[in-house]
Tab-separated table of C-alpha atoms in Angstrom:
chain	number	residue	atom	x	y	z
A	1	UNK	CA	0.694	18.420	16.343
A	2	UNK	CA	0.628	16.573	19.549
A	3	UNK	CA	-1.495	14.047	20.774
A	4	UNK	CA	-3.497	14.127	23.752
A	5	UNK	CA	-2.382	10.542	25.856
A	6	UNK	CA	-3.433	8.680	28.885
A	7	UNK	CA	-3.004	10.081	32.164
A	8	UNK	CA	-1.315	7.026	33.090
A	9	UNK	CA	1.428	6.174	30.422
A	10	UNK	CA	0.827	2.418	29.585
A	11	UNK	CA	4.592	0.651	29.136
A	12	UNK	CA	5.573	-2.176	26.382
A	13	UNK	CA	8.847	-3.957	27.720
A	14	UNK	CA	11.132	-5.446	25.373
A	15	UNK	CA	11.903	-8.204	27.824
A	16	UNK	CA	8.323	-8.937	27.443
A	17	UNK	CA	7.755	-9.559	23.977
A	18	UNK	CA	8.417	-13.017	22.438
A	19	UNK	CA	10.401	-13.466	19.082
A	20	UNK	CA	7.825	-14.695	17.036
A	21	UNK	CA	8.922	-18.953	15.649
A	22	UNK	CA	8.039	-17.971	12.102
A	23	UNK	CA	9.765	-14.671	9.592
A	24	UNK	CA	7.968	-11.845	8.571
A	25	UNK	CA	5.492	-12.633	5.687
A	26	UNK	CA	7.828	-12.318	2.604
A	27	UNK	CA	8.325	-8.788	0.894
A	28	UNK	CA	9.181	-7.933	-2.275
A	29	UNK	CA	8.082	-7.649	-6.273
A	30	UNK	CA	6.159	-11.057	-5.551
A	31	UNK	CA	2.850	-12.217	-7.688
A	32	UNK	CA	0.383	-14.550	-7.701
A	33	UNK	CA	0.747	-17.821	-9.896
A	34	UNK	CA	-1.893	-16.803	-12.020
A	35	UNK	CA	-0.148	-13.292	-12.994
A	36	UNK	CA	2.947	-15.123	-13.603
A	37	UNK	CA	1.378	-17.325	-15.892
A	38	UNK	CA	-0.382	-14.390	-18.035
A	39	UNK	CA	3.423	-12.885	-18.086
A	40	UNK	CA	5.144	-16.082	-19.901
A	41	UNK	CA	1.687	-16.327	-22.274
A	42	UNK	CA	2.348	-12.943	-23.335
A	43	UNK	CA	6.238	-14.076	-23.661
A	44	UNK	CA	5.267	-16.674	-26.320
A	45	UNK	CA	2.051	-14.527	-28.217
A	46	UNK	CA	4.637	-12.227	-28.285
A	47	UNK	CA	7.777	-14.050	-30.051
A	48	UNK	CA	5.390	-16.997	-31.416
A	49	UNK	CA	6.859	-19.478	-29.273
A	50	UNK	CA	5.145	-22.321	-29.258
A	51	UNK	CA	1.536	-19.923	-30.632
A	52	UNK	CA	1.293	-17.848	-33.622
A	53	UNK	CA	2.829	-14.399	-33.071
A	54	UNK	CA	-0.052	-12.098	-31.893
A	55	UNK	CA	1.545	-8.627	-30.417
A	56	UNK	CA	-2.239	-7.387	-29.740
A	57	UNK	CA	-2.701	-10.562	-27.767
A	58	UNK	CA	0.520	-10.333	-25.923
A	59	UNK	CA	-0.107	-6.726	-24.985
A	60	UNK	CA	-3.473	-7.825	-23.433
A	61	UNK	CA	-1.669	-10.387	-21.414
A	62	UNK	CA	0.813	-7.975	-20.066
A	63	UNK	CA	-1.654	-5.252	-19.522
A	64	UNK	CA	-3.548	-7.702	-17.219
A	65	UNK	CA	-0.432	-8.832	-15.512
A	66	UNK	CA	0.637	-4.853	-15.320
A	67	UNK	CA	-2.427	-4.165	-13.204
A	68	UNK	CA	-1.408	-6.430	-10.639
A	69	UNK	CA	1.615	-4.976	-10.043
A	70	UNK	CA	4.008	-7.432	-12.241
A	71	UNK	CA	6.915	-5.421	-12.928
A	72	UNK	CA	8.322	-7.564	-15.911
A	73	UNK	CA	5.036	-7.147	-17.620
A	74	UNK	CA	4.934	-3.481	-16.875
A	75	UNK	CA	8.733	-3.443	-18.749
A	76	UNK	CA	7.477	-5.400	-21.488
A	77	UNK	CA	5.079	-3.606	-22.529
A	78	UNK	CA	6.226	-0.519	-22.469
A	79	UNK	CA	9.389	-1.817	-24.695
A	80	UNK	CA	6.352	-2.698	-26.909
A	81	UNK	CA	5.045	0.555	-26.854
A	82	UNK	CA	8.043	2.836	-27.640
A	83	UNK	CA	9.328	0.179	-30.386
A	84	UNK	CA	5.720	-0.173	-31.999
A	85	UNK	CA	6.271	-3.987	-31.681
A	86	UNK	CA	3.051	-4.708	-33.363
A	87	UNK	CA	1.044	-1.966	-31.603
A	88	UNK	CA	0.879	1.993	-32.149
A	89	UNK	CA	3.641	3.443	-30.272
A	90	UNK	CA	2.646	5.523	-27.558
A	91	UNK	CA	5.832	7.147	-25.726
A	92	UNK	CA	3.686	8.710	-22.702
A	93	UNK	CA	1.955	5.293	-21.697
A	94	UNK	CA	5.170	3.710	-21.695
A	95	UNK	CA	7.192	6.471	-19.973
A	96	UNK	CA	4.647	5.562	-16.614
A	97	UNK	CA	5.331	1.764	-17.365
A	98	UNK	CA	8.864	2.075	-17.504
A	99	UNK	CA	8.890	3.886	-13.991
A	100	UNK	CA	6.388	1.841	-12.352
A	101	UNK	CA	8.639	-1.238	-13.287
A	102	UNK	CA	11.337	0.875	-11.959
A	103	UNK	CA	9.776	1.956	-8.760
A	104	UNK	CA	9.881	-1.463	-7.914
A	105	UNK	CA	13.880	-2.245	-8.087
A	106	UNK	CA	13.856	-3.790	-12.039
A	107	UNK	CA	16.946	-2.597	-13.185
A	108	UNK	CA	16.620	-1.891	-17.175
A	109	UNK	CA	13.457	-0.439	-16.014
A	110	UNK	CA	15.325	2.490	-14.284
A	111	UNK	CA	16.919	3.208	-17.151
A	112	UNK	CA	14.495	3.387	-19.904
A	113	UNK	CA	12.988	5.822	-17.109
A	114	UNK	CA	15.761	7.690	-16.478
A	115	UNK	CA	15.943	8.575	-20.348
A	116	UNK	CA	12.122	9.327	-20.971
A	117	UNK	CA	11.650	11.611	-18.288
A	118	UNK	CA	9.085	12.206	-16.113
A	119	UNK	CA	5.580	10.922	-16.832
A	120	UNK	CA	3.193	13.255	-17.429
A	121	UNK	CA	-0.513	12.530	-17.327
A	122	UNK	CA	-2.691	10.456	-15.872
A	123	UNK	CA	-1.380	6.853	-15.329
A	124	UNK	CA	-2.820	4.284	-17.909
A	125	UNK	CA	-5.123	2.239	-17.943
A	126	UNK	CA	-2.514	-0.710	-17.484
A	127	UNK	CA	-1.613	0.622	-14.101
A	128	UNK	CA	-4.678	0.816	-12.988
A	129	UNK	CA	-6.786	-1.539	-9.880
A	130	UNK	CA	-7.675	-4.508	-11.209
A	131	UNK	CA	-11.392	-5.133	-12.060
A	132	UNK	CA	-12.044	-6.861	-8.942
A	133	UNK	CA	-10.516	-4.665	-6.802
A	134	UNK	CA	-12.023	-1.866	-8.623
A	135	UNK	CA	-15.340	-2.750	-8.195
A	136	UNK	CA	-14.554	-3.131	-3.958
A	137	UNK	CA	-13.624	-0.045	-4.130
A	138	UNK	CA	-16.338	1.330	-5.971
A	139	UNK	CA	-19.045	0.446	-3.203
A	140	UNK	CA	-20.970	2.830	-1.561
A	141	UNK	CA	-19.180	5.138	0.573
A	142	UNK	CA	-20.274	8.379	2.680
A	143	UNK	CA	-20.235	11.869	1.063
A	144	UNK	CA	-16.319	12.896	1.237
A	145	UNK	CA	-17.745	15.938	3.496
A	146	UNK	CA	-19.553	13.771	5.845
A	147	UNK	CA	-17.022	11.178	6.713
A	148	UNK	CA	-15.976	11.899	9.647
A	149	UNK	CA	-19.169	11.514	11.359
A	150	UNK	CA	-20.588	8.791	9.157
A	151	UNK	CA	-17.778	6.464	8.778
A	152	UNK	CA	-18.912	3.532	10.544
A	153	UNK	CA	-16.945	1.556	13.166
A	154	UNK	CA	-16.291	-1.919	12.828
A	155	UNK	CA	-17.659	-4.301	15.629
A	156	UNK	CA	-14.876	-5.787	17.750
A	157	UNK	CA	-13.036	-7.579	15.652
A	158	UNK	CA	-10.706	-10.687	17.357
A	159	UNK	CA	-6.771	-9.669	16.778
A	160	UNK	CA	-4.600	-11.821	14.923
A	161	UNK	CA	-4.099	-15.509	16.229
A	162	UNK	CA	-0.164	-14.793	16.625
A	163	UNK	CA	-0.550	-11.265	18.445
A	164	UNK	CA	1.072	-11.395	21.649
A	165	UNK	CA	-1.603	-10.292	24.682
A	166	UNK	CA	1.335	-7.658	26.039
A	167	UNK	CA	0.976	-5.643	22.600
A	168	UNK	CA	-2.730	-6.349	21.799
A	169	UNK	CA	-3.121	-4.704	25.551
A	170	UNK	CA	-0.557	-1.784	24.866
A	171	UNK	CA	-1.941	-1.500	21.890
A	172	UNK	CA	-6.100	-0.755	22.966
A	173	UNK	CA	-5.233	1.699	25.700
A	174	UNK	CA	-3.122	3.634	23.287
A	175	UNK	CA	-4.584	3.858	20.174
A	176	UNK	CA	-7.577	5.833	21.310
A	177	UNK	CA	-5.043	8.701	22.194
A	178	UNK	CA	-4.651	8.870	18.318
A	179	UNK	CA	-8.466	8.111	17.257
A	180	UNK	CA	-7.495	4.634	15.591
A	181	UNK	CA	-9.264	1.607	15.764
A	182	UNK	CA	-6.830	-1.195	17.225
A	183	UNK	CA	-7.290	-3.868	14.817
A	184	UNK	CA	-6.100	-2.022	12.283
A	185	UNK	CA	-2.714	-1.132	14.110
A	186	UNK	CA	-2.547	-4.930	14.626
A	187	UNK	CA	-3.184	-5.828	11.426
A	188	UNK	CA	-0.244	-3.202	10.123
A	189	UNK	CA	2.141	-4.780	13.245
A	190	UNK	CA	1.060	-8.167	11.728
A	191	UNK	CA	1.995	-7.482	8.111
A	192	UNK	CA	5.009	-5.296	8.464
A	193	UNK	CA	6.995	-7.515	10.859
A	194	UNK	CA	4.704	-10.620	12.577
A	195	UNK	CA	4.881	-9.225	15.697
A	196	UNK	CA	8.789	-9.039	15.841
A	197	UNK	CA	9.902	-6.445	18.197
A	198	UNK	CA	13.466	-6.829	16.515
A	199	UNK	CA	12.481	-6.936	12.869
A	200	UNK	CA	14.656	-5.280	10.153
A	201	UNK	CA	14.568	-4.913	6.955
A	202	UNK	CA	16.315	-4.570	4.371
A	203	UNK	CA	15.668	-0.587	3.605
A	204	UNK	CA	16.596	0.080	7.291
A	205	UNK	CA	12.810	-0.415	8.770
A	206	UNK	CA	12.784	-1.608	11.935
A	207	UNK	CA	10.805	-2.802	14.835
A	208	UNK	CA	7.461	-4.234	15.220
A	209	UNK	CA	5.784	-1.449	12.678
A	210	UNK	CA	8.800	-1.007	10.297
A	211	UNK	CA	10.021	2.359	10.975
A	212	UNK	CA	11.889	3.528	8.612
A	213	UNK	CA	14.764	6.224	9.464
A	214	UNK	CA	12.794	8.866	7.898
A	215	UNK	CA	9.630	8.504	9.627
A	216	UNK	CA	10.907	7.627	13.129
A	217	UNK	CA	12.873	10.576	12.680
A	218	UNK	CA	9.057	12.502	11.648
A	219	UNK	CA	7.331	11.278	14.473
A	220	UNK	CA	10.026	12.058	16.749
A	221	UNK	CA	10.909	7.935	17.757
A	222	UNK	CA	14.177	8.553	19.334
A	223	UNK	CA	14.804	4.447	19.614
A	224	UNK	CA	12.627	2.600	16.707
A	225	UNK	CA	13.170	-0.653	19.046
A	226	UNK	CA	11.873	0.263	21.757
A	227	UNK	CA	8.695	-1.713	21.172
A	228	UNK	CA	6.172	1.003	23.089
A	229	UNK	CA	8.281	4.192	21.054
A	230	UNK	CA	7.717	2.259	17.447
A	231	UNK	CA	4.232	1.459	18.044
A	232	UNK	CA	3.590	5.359	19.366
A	233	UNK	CA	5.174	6.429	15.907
A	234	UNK	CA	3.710	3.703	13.995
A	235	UNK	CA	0.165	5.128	15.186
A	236	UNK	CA	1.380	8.591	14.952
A	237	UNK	CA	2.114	7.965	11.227
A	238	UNK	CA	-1.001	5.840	10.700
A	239	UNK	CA	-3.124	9.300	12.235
A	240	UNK	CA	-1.821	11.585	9.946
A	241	UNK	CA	-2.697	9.098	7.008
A	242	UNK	CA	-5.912	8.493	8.096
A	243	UNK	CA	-6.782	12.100	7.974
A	244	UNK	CA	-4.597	12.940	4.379
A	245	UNK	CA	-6.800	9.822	2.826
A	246	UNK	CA	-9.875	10.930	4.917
A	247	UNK	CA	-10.309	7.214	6.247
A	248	UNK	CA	-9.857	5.053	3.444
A	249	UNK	CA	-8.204	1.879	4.350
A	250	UNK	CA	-6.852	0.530	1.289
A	251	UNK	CA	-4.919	4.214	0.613
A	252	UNK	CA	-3.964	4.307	3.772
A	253	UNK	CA	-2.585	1.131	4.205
A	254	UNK	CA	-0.856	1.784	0.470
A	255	UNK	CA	0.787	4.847	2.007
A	256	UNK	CA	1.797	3.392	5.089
A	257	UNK	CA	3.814	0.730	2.498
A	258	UNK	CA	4.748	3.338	-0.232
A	259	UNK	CA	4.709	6.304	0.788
A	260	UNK	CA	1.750	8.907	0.632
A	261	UNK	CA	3.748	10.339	-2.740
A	262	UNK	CA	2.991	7.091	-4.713
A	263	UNK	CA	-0.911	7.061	-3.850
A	264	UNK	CA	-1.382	10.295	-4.776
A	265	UNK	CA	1.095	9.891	-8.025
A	266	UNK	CA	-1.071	6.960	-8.716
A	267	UNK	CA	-4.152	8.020	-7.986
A	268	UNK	CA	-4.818	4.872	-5.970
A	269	UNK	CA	-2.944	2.059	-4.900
A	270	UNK	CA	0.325	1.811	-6.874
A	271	UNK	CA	0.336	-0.578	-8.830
A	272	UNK	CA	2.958	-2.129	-7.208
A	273	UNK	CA	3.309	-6.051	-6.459
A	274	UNK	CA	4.390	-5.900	-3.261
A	275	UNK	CA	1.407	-2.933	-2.264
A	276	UNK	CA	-1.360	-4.149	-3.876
A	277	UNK	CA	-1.047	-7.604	-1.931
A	278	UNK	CA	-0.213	-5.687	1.383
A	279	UNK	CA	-3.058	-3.587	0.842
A	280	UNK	CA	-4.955	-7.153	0.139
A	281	UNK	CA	-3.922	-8.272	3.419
A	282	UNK	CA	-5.041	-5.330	5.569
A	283	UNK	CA	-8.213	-5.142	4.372
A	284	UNK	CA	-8.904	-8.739	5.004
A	285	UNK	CA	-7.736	-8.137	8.257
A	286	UNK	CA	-10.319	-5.587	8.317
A	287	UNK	CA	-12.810	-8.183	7.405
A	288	UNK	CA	-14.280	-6.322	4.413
A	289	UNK	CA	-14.509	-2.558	5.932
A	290	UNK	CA	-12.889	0.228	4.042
A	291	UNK	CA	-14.097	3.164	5.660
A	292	UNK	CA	-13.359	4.278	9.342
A	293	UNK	CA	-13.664	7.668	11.232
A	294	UNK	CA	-10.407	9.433	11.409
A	295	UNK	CA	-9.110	12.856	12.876
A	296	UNK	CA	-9.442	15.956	10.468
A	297	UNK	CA	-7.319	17.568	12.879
A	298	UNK	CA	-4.116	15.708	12.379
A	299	UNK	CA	-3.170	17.482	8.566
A	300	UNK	CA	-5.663	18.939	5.985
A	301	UNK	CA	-6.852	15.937	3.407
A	302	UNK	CA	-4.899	15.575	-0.110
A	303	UNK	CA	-5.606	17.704	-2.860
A	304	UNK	CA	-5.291	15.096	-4.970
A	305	UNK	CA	-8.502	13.034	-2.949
A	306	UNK	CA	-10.877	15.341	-5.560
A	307	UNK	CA	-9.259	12.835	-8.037
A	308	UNK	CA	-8.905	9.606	-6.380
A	309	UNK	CA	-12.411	10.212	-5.013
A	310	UNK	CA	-14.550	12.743	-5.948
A	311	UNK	CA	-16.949	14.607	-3.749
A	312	UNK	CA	-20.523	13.334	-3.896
A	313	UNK	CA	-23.324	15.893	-4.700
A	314	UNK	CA	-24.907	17.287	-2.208
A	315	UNK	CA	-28.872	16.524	-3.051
């Protein structure tokens, strides 16, 4: 659908744009200390190394580690649960282990998945939000009807320390044109690629919003590093997400990293390392909103938003 723009065409030179002194943050199946440290507990409860040998314990310990997105946890326990290593076997909650491990790049993961099959069901409870983020996301939030006009919109909020003044400029005359807030383009330009114009990845993505070959080729970017092109289909992208997830910042900013597939096969943020800390980062970036107004015309919402968030009663 296109997109009504400025009468006068801002521009975004290349030329312009320093190469930022410091890498991308760092990608990948990465977690926190903490979850890494729940992993190798599990590891000895469940081989008695070092403790007595306690499988339920163990399976708590990865289950807690699974939620944040540890994929070695997410293996483990499902080996536990299709071997009935001291717990009840239960193929189906391990079949959505095994390819959540998978999903992110763990090798024997992909093919314990491969020969289970497709999951079927809801995910477990394992591969669910944590608790903490559960209960952020639990906070009040408009009627699913009403958003639109209800969302509220966050006061001016300062861009980030590092953002170059030629793209914070480029990017608050443009992103009215596709009825985003700027600081949340920023903050996606921040976390995908630090403000590199030249960024690439190693799946392809390139430019200052990651583009990958797929979605440039979507949104119709002709040349992903051309800086104004990739931030015009990096906003393109981000408007049609806004309207699938009807506003919600931490799905849209989990389908703008995994793909809108994975939210709604999750029903939530995947519980994917890599996401659920990207999705951490946005939404600080946000500083605490979660809601914003968004454009019902860009696609009808997902049928699968009755699940992730169902419709408040009308009183």
């Amino acid at each position: 659908q296109a997109v009504a723009v400025s009468a006068a065409q801002p521009t975004l030179s290349l030329d312009s744009l320093p190469r930022p002194a410091t890498p991308p943050p760092e990608t990948g199946p990465v977690v926190p200390s903490r979850v890494a440290g729940w992993r190798q507990q599990a590891l000895a409860y469940e081989h008695g190394d070092g403790v007595a040998r306690d499988a339920v314990r163990a399976a708590e310990l990865y289950c807690r580690a699974a939620r944040y997105g540890d994929a070695e946890s997410q293996f483990n326990l499902a080996w536990m649960l299709t071997n009935a290593r001291g717990i009840e076997r239960d193929d189906a909650q391990a079949a959505h282990l095994f390819a959540a491990a998978a999903e992110q790049g763990l090798e024997q993961a992909r093919n314990m998945a491969a020969s289970m099959g497709t999951p079927r069901g809801a995910p477990p409870p394992c591969l669910r939000q944590p608790d903490e983020d559960r209960a952020a996301a639990a906070a009040p939030r408009p009627a699913r009807r009403s958003l639109p006009a209800t969302a509220a919109v966050p006061v001016a909020l300062a861009p980030p320390r590092n953002a170059p003044a030629p793209i914070v400029n480029f990017v608050k005359l443009v992103a009215p044109d596709y009825k985003l807030e700027p600081q949340l383009v920023l903050a996606i330009i921040a976390t995908e690629s630090n403000f590199d114009p030249l960024a690439l990845s190693p799946k392809k993505a390139q430019g200052l919003m990651q583009l990958i070959p797929d979605t440039a080729a979507r949104f119709k970017v002709r040349d992903p590093l051309d800086p104004a092109q990739n931030i015009r289909g990096g906003m393109a992208y981000l408007r049609w997400l806004m309207a699938y997830f009807q506003g919600d910042i931490a799905l849209v900013a989990a389908g703008y990293n995994a793909g809108e597939r994975a939210v709604e096969r999750y029903l939530g943020v995947p519980p994917y390392a890599e996401t659920r800390e990207y999705v951490r980062r946005i939404l600080a970036a946000m500083d605490g909103h979660r809601q914003l107004p968004f454009d019902p015309t860009a696609t009808a919402p997902s049928e699968r938003m009755l699940l992730i968030r169902p419709v408040v009663a009308s009183r």
